[in-house]
Amino acid sequence: MRYMGAVIFVAALSFAANASSSVMTLRTPGISFIERAADGAPVIVDSDGGRYLVRLVDGKIVLQPAKALRQDPLPKGALPDAEIATSLSGERAWLGSPTDRYGHGVLGDAIEAGALIFEQADGETQTLTLNDDAVFEDRYPRFVDMDGDGDQEILLVKSYQNAGGALVLVDPGALPLSIAAEAPSIGTPNRWLNPAGAGDIDGDGKVEALVVITPHIGGTLTAYEWQGDKLVVDHMIHGFSNHFIGSRELALSAVEDLDGDDVAEVIVPDASRRAMTIVKFDGVAPKVVAKISPASRVAHRLVVHDLDGDGRPELTWGSGDGTLVVWKPGL
């Protein structure tokens, strides 16, 4: 199967002063989805079911045939499209108790989760079951150490029948399992938000949780800090989207320290999804410092990984027209 590639050189704006970055593209017959190998590298799965590990060799995209990743069977009662999350210390968590009581359907079907299941390292499980007025409008939990104590908490999207989505935080260390902190809901039914990642984005030593609020109708990139039983807004900037209606792909954005200054950037598509942007928050006001728009709309998972072994991560994602995109930052 023949794939056609190209390299485009673009200015990296203020993100890498006096340097250029390169955008490499590879046209494929079609990308079904992008997954991550055991080492975190991107693996594309094409429309024919072929799997290919993405590497950079001599400045060009190279696809190496890859074996299918091992897929453990989903636990009984899990969402049909659930993904099991694993913490750094070996606990697992997933969404279960499928329900159709919330008829929004932005994730491809009208089935959402009524419960979160947390499995301790010894195999014992705890379940957090929501009341009938809400669901987890999500596909997987996200383990994040929000308070810097070395133990990871869980971030999820909870949607209320009468008030729409809200970001919630569950502390598995405080059993019985319960919601430890919550952000204000959007306030309107059938309005949703999609997590973008978590990290210290402003250099204050505290981890912020990032979401795009209403990514389908003019999204606002919003950073929350954990304060008591609340997730409190710390920063906001408008004009982004990390999801499109009907897609099961939630990972079109990421929070990573790309330039090695110990302060994380947010990588997220703009509101049209025709450009991938890099946003910095460690100044007077949040600002877009790079904008990458080599192909059609961002549609498949964003992966941040060092593809060529030079010690600096590249960005990889897939566009809706089957183009694989790799962005290499300037030196």
Coordinates of C-alpha atoms in Angstrom, one line a residue:
M1 CA 0.0 0.0 0.0
R2 CA 1.5 3.3 -1.1
Y3 CA 1.4 6.3 1.3
M4 CA 2.4 9.8 0.0
G5 CA 4.4 12.1 2.3
A6 CA 5.4 15.7 2.3
V7 CA 7.5 18.0 4.6
I8 CA 6.4 21.6 5.2
F9 CA 8.5 24.1 7.1
V10 CA 6.7 26.6 9.1
A11 CA 7.5 29.3 11.6
A12 CA 7.0 28.3 15.2
L13 CA 6.0 31.8 16.3
S14 CA 7.2 32.8 19.7
F15 CA 7.2 29.2 20.9
A16 CA 10.7 28.6 19.6
A17 CA 12.3 32.0 19.0
N18 CA 14.6 32.3 16.0
A19 CA 13.9 28.8 14.9
S20 CA 11.7 26.9 12.5
S21 CA 9.7 23.8 13.1
S22 CA 8.7 21.3 10.5
V23 CA 5.3 19.7 9.7
M24 CA 5.5 16.3 8.0
T25 CA 2.4 14.8 6.4
L26 CA 1.6 11.4 5.0
R27 CA -1.5 10.7 3.0
T28 CA -3.0 7.3 3.8
P29 CA -6.0 5.4 2.3
G30 CA -7.8 6.2 5.6
I31 CA -7.2 6.3 9.3
S32 CA -9.7 4.4 11.4
F33 CA -8.1 5.5 14.7
I34 CA -4.8 6.1 16.4
E35 CA -3.8 4.1 19.4
R36 CA -0.6 4.1 21.6
A37 CA 2.0 1.3 21.8
A38 CA 3.3 0.1 25.1
D39 CA 6.1 2.8 25.0
G40 CA 3.6 5.5 24.2
A41 CA 4.4 5.8 20.5
P42 CA 1.5 6.4 18.1
V43 CA 0.1 3.4 16.1
I44 CA -2.2 4.1 13.2
V45 CA -4.9 1.7 12.3
D46 CA -5.9 2.1 8.7
S47 CA -9.2 1.5 6.9
D48 CA -8.0 -2.0 5.9
G49 CA -7.3 -3.0 9.6
G50 CA -3.5 -2.7 9.2
R51 CA -1.5 -1.4 12.1
Y52 CA 1.6 0.8 11.7
L53 CA 4.0 2.2 14.3
V54 CA 4.9 5.8 13.5
R55 CA 8.6 6.7 13.6
L56 CA 10.7 9.6 12.2
V57 CA 13.9 8.5 10.3
D58 CA 16.1 11.2 8.6
G59 CA 13.3 13.7 8.9
K60 CA 10.7 11.5 7.2
I61 CA 7.7 9.7 8.5
V62 CA 8.2 5.9 8.5
L63 CA 5.5 3.4 9.2
Q64 CA 6.5 0.1 10.6
P65 CA 4.1 -2.9 10.6
A66 CA 2.8 -3.5 14.2
K67 CA 1.0 -6.3 15.9
A68 CA -2.4 -5.7 17.4
L69 CA -2.3 -4.6 21.0
R70 CA -3.5 -7.1 23.6
Q71 CA -7.0 -6.3 24.5
D72 CA -8.2 -7.6 27.9
P73 CA -11.9 -8.3 27.9
L74 CA -14.1 -5.6 29.4
P75 CA -15.4 -6.4 32.9
K76 CA -19.0 -7.4 33.2
G77 CA -21.3 -4.3 33.3
A78 CA -18.8 -2.0 31.6
L79 CA -19.8 0.4 28.9
P80 CA -19.7 -1.3 25.5
D81 CA -17.0 1.2 24.4
A82 CA -15.3 1.7 27.7
E83 CA -11.6 2.0 28.1
I84 CA -9.9 0.8 31.3
A85 CA -7.6 3.3 32.9
T86 CA -4.6 2.2 35.0
S87 CA -2.9 4.3 37.7
L88 CA 0.8 4.6 38.2
S89 CA 0.4 2.3 41.2
G90 CA -1.6 -0.4 39.5
E91 CA -5.2 0.4 40.3
R92 CA -7.7 0.3 37.5
A93 CA -10.9 2.2 36.9
W94 CA -13.7 2.1 34.2
L95 CA -17.2 3.2 33.6
G96 CA -20.2 0.9 33.9
S97 CA -23.9 0.6 34.5
P98 CA -24.9 1.5 30.9
T99 CA -28.0 3.7 30.8
D100 CA -30.1 5.5 28.1
R101 CA -31.6 8.0 30.6
Y102 CA -29.6 10.9 29.2
G103 CA -30.5 11.4 25.5
H104 CA -27.7 13.6 24.4
G105 CA -25.7 11.2 22.3
V106 CA -22.7 13.4 21.3
L107 CA -20.3 10.4 21.8
G108 CA -21.8 8.3 19.0
D109 CA -24.7 6.7 20.8
A110 CA -27.3 7.4 23.5
I111 CA -25.7 5.0 26.0
E112 CA -23.9 6.7 29.0
A113 CA -22.5 5.4 32.3
G114 CA -24.4 5.3 35.5
A115 CA -21.4 4.3 37.6
L116 CA -17.6 4.4 38.1
I117 CA -15.9 1.2 39.2
F118 CA -12.5 1.5 40.9
E119 CA -10.4 -1.7 41.4
Q120 CA -7.6 -1.6 44.0
A121 CA -4.3 -3.3 43.3
D122 CA -5.4 -6.3 45.4
G123 CA -8.5 -6.8 43.1
E124 CA -11.1 -5.4 45.5
T125 CA -13.6 -3.1 43.8
Q126 CA -15.5 0.0 44.9
T127 CA -18.4 1.4 42.9
L128 CA -19.7 5.0 42.8
T129 CA -23.3 5.0 41.4
L130 CA -24.9 8.2 40.3
N131 CA -28.5 9.2 41.1
D132 CA -31.0 9.2 38.2
D133 CA -30.6 12.9 37.6
A134 CA -27.1 12.5 36.1
V135 CA -24.7 10.3 34.1
F136 CA -21.0 10.1 33.4
E137 CA -21.0 11.4 29.8
D138 CA -17.6 10.1 29.2
R139 CA -15.7 6.9 28.0
Y140 CA -12.9 6.5 30.5
P141 CA -11.6 7.9 33.8
R142 CA -8.4 9.9 33.9
F143 CA -5.8 9.3 36.7
V144 CA -4.1 12.6 37.7
D145 CA -2.3 13.6 40.8
M146 CA -4.1 16.9 41.4
D147 CA -2.7 17.8 44.8
G148 CA 0.9 16.6 44.4
D149 CA 0.8 14.0 47.2
G150 CA 1.9 11.2 45.0
D151 CA -1.5 9.5 44.9
Q152 CA -3.6 9.9 41.8
E153 CA -7.2 11.1 41.7
I154 CA -9.7 10.5 38.9
L155 CA -11.2 13.2 36.6
L156 CA -14.5 12.6 34.8
V157 CA -17.3 14.4 33.0
K158 CA -20.6 14.2 34.9
S159 CA -23.7 15.5 33.1
Y160 CA -26.9 16.5 34.8
Q161 CA -30.3 16.1 33.2
N162 CA -31.3 19.7 33.8
A163 CA -27.9 21.5 33.9
G164 CA -25.5 19.8 31.4
G165 CA -21.9 18.8 32.0
A166 CA -19.5 19.4 34.9
L167 CA -16.0 18.3 35.6
V168 CA -15.7 16.2 38.8
L169 CA -12.9 14.7 40.8
V170 CA -13.0 11.4 42.6
D171 CA -10.4 10.6 45.3
P172 CA -10.0 6.8 45.4
G173 CA -8.0 7.1 48.6
A174 CA -11.0 8.3 50.5
L175 CA -13.3 5.3 50.6
P176 CA -16.2 4.8 50.2
L177 CA -15.8 6.1 46.7
S178 CA -17.4 9.5 46.3
I179 CA -17.0 12.8 44.4
A180 CA -14.4 14.8 46.3
A181 CA -14.7 18.0 44.2
E182 CA -16.8 19.4 41.4
A183 CA -16.8 22.4 39.0
P184 CA -20.0 24.3 38.4
S185 CA -22.1 22.7 35.7
I186 CA -22.5 24.5 32.3
G187 CA -26.1 25.2 33.4
T188 CA -28.0 24.2 30.3
P189 CA -29.2 20.7 29.5
N190 CA -27.4 18.8 26.7
R191 CA -24.3 21.0 26.9
W192 CA -21.0 19.1 27.3
L193 CA -17.3 19.6 28.0
N194 CA -14.3 17.5 27.1
P195 CA -11.1 17.2 29.3
A196 CA -7.9 18.3 27.5
G197 CA -5.4 17.1 30.1
A198 CA -3.7 18.2 33.3
G199 CA -0.5 19.8 34.4
D200 CA 1.1 22.8 35.9
I201 CA 0.4 25.3 33.1
D202 CA 1.3 28.6 34.9
G203 CA 4.4 27.7 36.9
D204 CA 2.7 28.1 40.3
G205 CA 3.6 24.5 41.4
K206 CA -0.1 23.4 41.3
V207 CA -1.6 21.1 38.8
E208 CA -4.5 22.5 36.8
A209 CA -7.2 20.3 35.0
L210 CA -7.9 21.6 31.5
V211 CA -11.2 21.2 29.7
V212 CA -12.9 22.6 26.6
I213 CA -16.3 23.8 27.5
T214 CA -18.9 23.4 24.7
P215 CA -16.4 22.2 22.1
H216 CA -19.2 22.0 19.4
I217 CA -20.5 25.5 19.6
G218 CA -17.4 27.8 20.2
G219 CA -15.3 26.2 22.9
T220 CA -13.6 27.8 25.9
L221 CA -10.4 26.3 27.1
T222 CA -10.7 26.4 30.9
A223 CA -8.2 25.5 33.7
Y224 CA -9.4 24.4 37.1
E225 CA -7.6 24.1 40.4
W226 CA -8.7 21.8 43.2
Q227 CA -9.7 23.8 46.3
G228 CA -11.6 21.9 49.0
D229 CA -14.7 20.4 47.6
K230 CA -14.6 22.6 44.5
L231 CA -12.8 22.8 41.2
V232 CA -12.3 26.5 40.8
V233 CA -11.6 28.3 37.5
D234 CA -8.0 29.5 37.3
H235 CA -7.7 30.6 33.6
M236 CA -9.9 30.8 30.5
I237 CA -9.3 31.5 26.8
H238 CA -11.9 31.2 24.0
G239 CA -11.8 29.6 20.6
F240 CA -11.1 25.9 20.7
S241 CA -12.6 22.5 20.0
N242 CA -11.3 19.0 21.0
H243 CA -14.3 16.9 19.8
F244 CA -16.9 16.7 17.1
I245 CA -20.4 15.4 17.5
G246 CA -20.7 11.6 17.0
S247 CA -17.0 10.9 17.5
R248 CA -15.8 8.5 20.2
E249 CA -12.4 10.0 20.1
L250 CA -11.9 12.2 23.2
A251 CA -8.1 12.7 23.0
L252 CA -7.6 15.4 20.4
S253 CA -5.7 17.5 22.9
A254 CA -2.9 17.1 25.5
V255 CA -1.1 19.0 28.3
E256 CA 2.7 18.6 28.0
D257 CA 5.9 20.5 28.7
L258 CA 7.2 20.8 25.2
D259 CA 10.0 23.2 25.6
G260 CA 11.6 21.8 28.8
D261 CA 11.0 24.8 31.0
D262 CA 9.0 22.8 33.7
V263 CA 5.8 24.6 32.7
A264 CA 3.3 22.7 30.6
E265 CA 1.7 23.9 27.4
V266 CA -1.8 22.9 26.2
I267 CA -2.0 21.4 22.7
V268 CA -5.5 21.7 21.4
P269 CA -7.3 22.3 18.0
D270 CA -8.8 25.7 17.3
A271 CA -12.5 26.1 17.1
S272 CA -12.6 25.0 13.5
R273 CA -10.3 22.0 14.1
R274 CA -8.4 23.1 11.0
A275 CA -5.4 24.1 13.0
M276 CA -3.6 22.5 16.0
T277 CA -2.5 25.2 18.4
I278 CA -0.1 25.4 21.3
V279 CA -1.3 27.6 24.2
K280 CA 0.8 29.0 27.0
F281 CA -0.6 30.3 30.3
D282 CA 2.6 31.4 32.2
G283 CA 2.3 35.1 31.2
V284 CA 0.1 38.0 31.8
A285 CA -2.7 36.4 29.8
P286 CA -3.1 33.0 28.0
K287 CA -1.9 33.1 24.4
V288 CA -1.6 31.0 21.4
V289 CA 2.1 30.7 20.6
A290 CA 2.0 28.3 17.7
K291 CA -0.6 27.3 15.1
I292 CA -0.2 24.3 12.8
S293 CA -2.6 23.9 9.9
P294 CA -1.2 21.6 7.2
A295 CA -4.2 19.4 6.4
S296 CA -8.0 19.0 6.9
R297 CA -9.7 19.0 10.2
V298 CA -8.2 17.3 13.2
A299 CA -10.1 14.0 13.7
H300 CA -7.9 11.4 15.3
R301 CA -6.0 11.1 18.6
L302 CA -3.1 13.5 19.4
V303 CA 0.0 11.7 20.6
V304 CA 3.0 13.5 22.2
H305 CA 6.0 11.3 21.8
D306 CA 9.7 11.4 20.8
L307 CA 9.6 9.7 17.4
D308 CA 13.3 10.0 16.4
G309 CA 15.1 9.6 19.7
D310 CA 16.5 13.2 19.9
G311 CA 15.1 13.8 23.4
R312 CA 12.3 16.2 22.3
P313 CA 8.7 15.1 21.7
E314 CA 6.9 15.5 18.5
L315 CA 3.1 15.9 18.0
T316 CA 1.3 13.3 15.9
W317 CA -2.4 13.3 14.9
G318 CA -4.7 12.3 12.1
S319 CA -6.9 14.5 9.9
G320 CA -10.3 13.7 8.6
D321 CA -9.1 13.2 5.0
G322 CA -6.7 10.4 6.0
T323 CA -3.6 12.5 6.4
L324 CA -1.2 11.6 9.2
V325 CA 0.5 14.8 10.6
V326 CA 3.7 15.0 12.6
W327 CA 4.9 18.3 14.0
K328 CA 8.6 18.6 15.0
P329 CA 9.4 21.7 17.1
G330 CA 12.3 23.9 16.2
L331 CA 15.6 23.6 18.1

